[in-house]
Every structure is written in C-alpha cells, then in structure tokens.
Amino acid sequence: MSLRMKIVVAALSLGLAATAASAAEPLYTVKPKVTSLDAVPVKIMVIGNSYSYYNCGVFDYLWGFAADQKEDLQTAQATIAGADLDWHHVESLINPPGKSWSFIFKKDKQGRLFDAVLLQPNSMSPIDPRMVDNFKEWAGKHIKTIRAAGSEPALVMTWARKGKPEMTKPLADSVISVGNANNAMVIPVGLAFAKALEKDPKVNLIMPDNSHPTAAGSYLESAVIYSALMKHPIEKSNYLGGCEKPLKPELAAFLRDIAWQTVRDFYGWK
C-alpha cells in the first residue's frame, strides 16, 4: 500500500470514529431529581407561548388522549406569543380573582382549581445568555406561587430548532438544572423530538419556520406530557389529533411509542 493510500485510509477511519462518537454523545448530562408528580393530576393548567398553542393547543391534545383512554382529566391553557415566564401572572391564572372560573372548573377539597401547573418558557431563554438569568428567576418565583396554591409544578423542556440538533443538550441540561434547583419535575419534550428524528430523520415535527411544531410535533409534545403526568404509555389510541389535523395511524403510533420510551428512560422507570 502506498503512503498516499495509507493516509486516505487513516483519514477515513478517523472520520468514521468521529461520527460514531458523535452519534453516541448523550442528549443530556444532568439527571432529573424529580421523576414524577406526587399524584396523578385530574386538572391541569398549561402556561406558555406559541409552542403550546399551535395546532389548537397542547391542552386540547391532552384532553383528547384522556377522552380516548377514558381517564378523568380536565385541561386549561394560558399562552402569549413569544412569551417567557415573566410575561404571565401565574397567581391570577391558577387562582383568578373573579367568579367566571366557577362556570368552567370546580375547586377541589383543598381549594385548588388545578392540581398540576405546567410552565413552558420561551424556547431560547434557557440557553440565551441575555435571557437565562430571567428564566431561572421567574421559574423559581412561579414554582413557589404554584406550590403556595397547593398545586404541583412542572417545567416543559422544548426542542432544538430544525437543523440545529446541537441545541438539544444545552437546552435539556439548562432546564433540568433549573428544575432540580427548585425540586420540580421536568417534562423531556425536547429529548423526544431528538429521539424521533434519530429513528426517522424524515418525520416532519417542525414547521418551515424551523421553530414551531407541525401537527405531528404537537402530537408528540402532548404525548410526552401525557405519559409523564399519567405515568403510563398511550399504547393504543384512536385519537389522532384534533383541530381537523389528524395524523395517519402509523405515524401517531410511532410518536406515542417515542413519547413513552423518552419518558421511561428519562425518569428511570421500569
């Protein structure tokens, strides 16, 4: 073998080794401290932004899964486009001062409107140097407010931009770190997006704006949340998504399976 051929072979070997190492790199390095809520929720409030309200909203998908599974679950949602956590007055959302709530929800014996409240931050605030301190501050404040109302808090981890998988790890580690600092559950939606794309790079989870979820993305996001909160997989379901955007049954089944795999592995459930 000539010297030139040896150099080419060595270069190819190094390239393959680098590719294998990259593929084996973990999607997150910070382990979650909280692996479930204290109790399976019956009434959920989702607080977030457009990532939560696209395709008729996460709350609608959660209700759809529950109706299909014949489980008792009431859902509500409060979202503002582009909002980070400091845009929301959480105390008023979970304990409104007026009486209109009484026509929709009933307080439980503990005086709570919601027993679980999900906080979905701006998709960049956990990793943007200009925003991360604000994210940490308001996540902590809102978690205290939620607990003071007797409800359980959870942070929703969002996903990497389309074509930028390198965002997954810093997003995950940042949100998990903030969740751990506040002893709050983190719901690993971003990890599910990464796993789905790893298994099937052609699955279309993100809109052409490279940021917001398609109907499949919203379905996966909601399936992760549902599986994490209800503590079981959605193995069989006739619910294929609402808002006149039903998925094909095969795609829906694939996404539900990814959701459960992600949740089970993340929390270390058997």
Coordinates of C-alpha atoms in Angstrom, one line a residue:
M1 CA 0.0 0.0 0.0
S2 CA 1.4 3.4 -1.0
L3 CA 1.9 6.2 1.6
R4 CA -0.9 8.2 0.0
M5 CA -3.3 5.3 0.2
K6 CA -2.4 4.8 3.9
I7 CA -3.1 8.4 4.7
V8 CA -6.5 8.2 3.0
V9 CA -7.5 5.1 4.9
A10 CA -6.3 6.6 8.1
A11 CA -8.4 9.7 7.5
L12 CA -11.5 7.7 6.6
S13 CA -11.0 5.7 9.8
L14 CA -10.7 8.8 11.9
G15 CA -13.8 10.2 10.2
L16 CA -15.9 7.1 11.0
A17 CA -14.7 7.1 14.6
A18 CA -15.6 10.7 15.0
T19 CA -19.1 10.0 13.5
A20 CA -19.6 7.1 15.9
A21 CA -18.5 9.2 18.9
S22 CA -20.9 12.0 17.9
A23 CA -23.8 9.5 17.5
A24 CA -23.0 8.1 20.9
E25 CA -23.0 11.5 22.6
P26 CA -25.7 11.8 25.3
L27 CA -28.6 14.1 24.7
Y28 CA -28.3 15.5 28.2
T29 CA -25.9 15.1 31.1
V30 CA -27.8 16.5 34.1
K31 CA -30.0 13.8 35.7
P32 CA -33.5 14.8 36.9
K33 CA -34.1 14.8 40.7
V34 CA -37.9 14.6 40.5
T35 CA -39.1 11.7 38.5
S36 CA -42.9 12.1 38.9
L37 CA -45.6 14.2 40.5
D38 CA -46.8 13.2 43.9
A39 CA -50.2 12.3 42.5
V40 CA -51.7 11.7 39.0
P41 CA -53.4 15.0 38.2
V42 CA -57.0 15.4 37.3
K43 CA -57.0 19.2 36.4
I44 CA -54.0 20.7 34.5
M45 CA -53.1 24.2 33.6
V46 CA -50.6 24.8 30.7
I47 CA -48.9 28.2 30.8
G48 CA -46.7 29.0 27.9
N49 CA -46.5 30.6 24.4
S50 CA -46.9 29.6 20.8
Y51 CA -45.1 26.3 21.2
S52 CA -48.1 25.3 23.4
Y53 CA -50.9 26.9 21.4
Y54 CA -50.1 25.7 17.8
N55 CA -52.5 23.3 16.2
C56 CA -55.3 24.1 18.7
G57 CA -53.1 23.7 21.7
V58 CA -51.5 21.2 24.0
F59 CA -54.5 21.3 26.3
D60 CA -56.7 20.1 23.5
Y61 CA -54.4 17.1 22.8
L62 CA -54.2 16.2 26.5
W63 CA -58.0 16.2 26.7
G64 CA -58.2 14.1 23.5
F65 CA -55.8 11.5 24.9
A66 CA -57.7 11.4 28.2
A67 CA -61.1 11.0 26.5
D68 CA -59.8 8.2 24.3
Q69 CA -58.2 6.4 27.3
K70 CA -61.3 7.0 29.4
E71 CA -59.3 8.8 32.1
D72 CA -60.5 11.7 34.1
L73 CA -58.6 14.8 33.0
Q74 CA -59.6 18.5 32.7
T75 CA -57.3 20.9 31.0
A76 CA -56.9 24.6 30.6
Q77 CA -54.3 26.8 28.9
A78 CA -52.9 30.3 29.0
T79 CA -50.5 31.4 26.3
I80 CA -48.9 34.5 24.9
A81 CA -47.0 34.6 21.6
G82 CA -43.2 34.7 22.2
A83 CA -43.7 34.9 26.0
D84 CA -41.2 33.9 28.6
L85 CA -42.3 33.0 32.1
D86 CA -42.2 36.6 33.4
W87 CA -45.0 37.6 31.0
H88 CA -47.5 35.6 33.0
H89 CA -49.2 36.5 36.2
V90 CA -49.4 32.9 37.4
E91 CA -51.2 33.6 40.6
S92 CA -54.2 35.1 38.8
L93 CA -54.2 32.2 36.3
I94 CA -54.4 29.5 38.9
N95 CA -56.5 31.4 41.4
P96 CA -58.5 34.0 39.4
P97 CA -60.0 36.9 41.4
G98 CA -63.4 36.8 39.7
K99 CA -66.1 34.2 39.5
S100 CA -66.1 33.1 35.9
W101 CA -63.9 30.1 36.7
S102 CA -66.8 28.7 38.7
F103 CA -68.7 28.1 35.5
I104 CA -65.9 26.0 34.0
F105 CA -64.0 24.4 36.8
K106 CA -64.8 23.4 40.4
K107 CA -62.3 23.8 43.2
D108 CA -61.3 20.6 45.0
K109 CA -61.5 19.9 48.7
Q110 CA -58.1 21.7 49.1
G111 CA -59.5 24.8 47.4
R112 CA -57.4 24.3 44.2
L113 CA -58.6 24.9 40.7
F114 CA -55.6 22.9 39.3
D115 CA -53.6 20.1 40.8
A116 CA -50.8 20.4 38.3
V117 CA -49.4 23.5 36.5
L118 CA -47.0 23.3 33.6
L119 CA -44.6 26.1 32.8
Q120 CA -43.3 26.3 29.2
P121 CA -40.7 29.0 28.8
N122 CA -39.6 30.9 25.7
S123 CA -37.8 28.3 23.6
M124 CA -34.5 30.2 23.8
S125 CA -34.5 31.6 27.3
P126 CA -32.8 28.6 28.9
I127 CA -29.7 29.0 26.7
D128 CA -29.6 32.6 25.5
P129 CA -27.1 34.5 27.7
R130 CA -29.4 37.5 27.6
M131 CA -32.4 35.6 28.9
V132 CA -31.2 32.7 31.0
D133 CA -31.0 34.6 34.4
N134 CA -34.5 35.9 33.8
F135 CA -35.7 32.3 33.1
K136 CA -34.1 31.0 36.3
E137 CA -35.5 33.8 38.4
W138 CA -39.1 33.5 37.1
A139 CA -39.2 29.7 37.1
G140 CA -38.3 29.8 40.8
K141 CA -40.9 32.5 41.5
H142 CA -43.7 30.8 39.7
I143 CA -42.9 27.4 41.2
K144 CA -43.2 28.9 44.6
T145 CA -46.5 30.5 43.7
I146 CA -47.8 27.2 42.3
R147 CA -46.9 25.4 45.5
A148 CA -48.4 28.1 47.7
A149 CA -51.7 27.4 45.9
G150 CA -51.4 23.7 46.7
S151 CA -50.6 22.7 43.1
E152 CA -47.7 20.7 41.8
P153 CA -45.4 22.5 39.3
A154 CA -43.6 21.1 36.2
L155 CA -41.3 22.6 33.6
V156 CA -41.7 21.7 30.0
M157 CA -38.4 21.3 28.1
T158 CA -38.7 22.5 24.5
W159 CA -36.8 21.3 21.4
A160 CA -33.9 22.3 19.2
R161 CA -34.5 24.4 16.1
K162 CA -34.8 22.4 12.9
G163 CA -31.4 21.6 11.5
K164 CA -29.7 22.5 14.8
P165 CA -29.6 19.3 16.8
E166 CA -26.6 20.8 18.8
M167 CA -29.2 22.8 20.7
T168 CA -30.8 19.8 22.3
K169 CA -28.1 19.1 25.0
P170 CA -27.7 22.7 26.3
L171 CA -31.5 23.2 26.4
A172 CA -32.0 19.9 28.2
D173 CA -29.2 20.5 30.8
S174 CA -30.3 24.1 31.5
V175 CA -34.0 23.2 32.1
I176 CA -33.2 20.1 34.1
S177 CA -30.8 22.2 36.3
V178 CA -33.4 24.7 37.0
G179 CA -36.0 22.0 37.7
N180 CA -33.5 20.3 40.1
A181 CA -32.7 23.6 41.9
N182 CA -36.5 24.0 42.6
N183 CA -37.2 20.4 43.2
A184 CA -39.6 20.4 40.3
M185 CA -40.4 17.8 37.6
V186 CA -39.1 18.4 34.1
I187 CA -41.0 17.0 31.1
P188 CA -38.5 16.0 28.4
V189 CA -40.3 17.0 25.2
G190 CA -37.1 18.2 23.5
L191 CA -35.5 14.8 24.1
A192 CA -38.4 13.1 22.4
F193 CA -38.1 15.3 19.3
A194 CA -34.4 14.4 19.1
K195 CA -35.1 10.6 19.5
A196 CA -37.9 10.7 16.9
L197 CA -35.6 12.4 14.4
E198 CA -32.8 10.0 15.2
K199 CA -35.1 7.0 14.4
D200 CA -36.7 8.6 11.4
P201 CA -35.0 11.7 10.0
K202 CA -37.9 12.2 7.6
V203 CA -40.5 12.7 10.2
N204 CA -41.8 16.2 10.0
L205 CA -42.1 17.7 13.5
I206 CA -41.3 21.3 12.9
M207 CA -42.8 24.0 10.6
P208 CA -41.0 25.7 7.7
D209 CA -40.1 28.5 10.2
N210 CA -37.7 25.9 11.7
S211 CA -39.2 26.5 15.1
H212 CA -42.9 25.8 15.7
P213 CA -44.4 22.4 15.8
T214 CA -46.3 20.8 13.0
A215 CA -49.4 18.7 13.9
A216 CA -47.1 15.8 14.4
G217 CA -44.8 17.9 16.6
S218 CA -47.8 19.0 18.8
Y219 CA -49.0 15.4 19.0
L220 CA -45.5 14.2 20.2
E221 CA -45.2 17.1 22.6
S222 CA -48.6 16.3 24.1
A223 CA -48.0 12.6 24.2
V224 CA -44.8 13.1 26.2
I225 CA -46.6 15.4 28.7
Y226 CA -49.5 13.0 29.0
S227 CA -47.3 9.9 29.5
A228 CA -45.1 11.8 32.1
L229 CA -48.0 13.0 34.1
M230 CA -50.3 10.0 33.9
K231 CA -47.3 7.6 34.4
H232 CA -48.2 5.1 31.7
P233 CA -47.8 4.8 27.9
I234 CA -50.5 5.5 25.4
E235 CA -50.2 2.1 23.7
K236 CA -53.3 2.1 21.7
S237 CA -55.4 5.1 20.8
N238 CA -58.0 6.1 18.2
Y239 CA -57.1 9.8 19.0
L240 CA -55.0 11.1 16.1
G241 CA -55.0 14.8 16.9
G242 CA -57.7 17.5 16.9
C243 CA -58.2 20.8 15.1
E244 CA -59.0 19.0 11.8
K245 CA -55.4 17.8 11.7
P246 CA -55.5 14.1 12.3
L247 CA -52.3 12.1 11.7
K248 CA -52.0 8.8 9.9
P249 CA -52.4 6.0 12.5
E250 CA -48.9 4.6 11.8
L251 CA -47.3 8.0 12.5
A252 CA -49.4 8.6 15.6
A253 CA -48.4 5.1 17.0
F254 CA -44.7 5.8 16.2
L255 CA -44.9 9.1 18.1
R256 CA -46.7 7.6 21.1
D257 CA -44.0 5.0 21.3
I258 CA -41.2 7.6 21.2
A259 CA -43.0 9.5 23.9
W260 CA -43.1 6.6 26.3
Q261 CA -39.5 5.5 25.5
T262 CA -38.3 9.0 26.2
V263 CA -40.3 9.4 29.5
R264 CA -39.4 5.9 30.7
D265 CA -35.7 6.3 30.1
F266 CA -35.5 9.9 31.4
Y267 CA -37.1 9.1 34.7
G268 CA -35.6 5.7 35.1
W269 CA -39.0 4.0 35.2
K270 CA -39.2 0.2 34.7

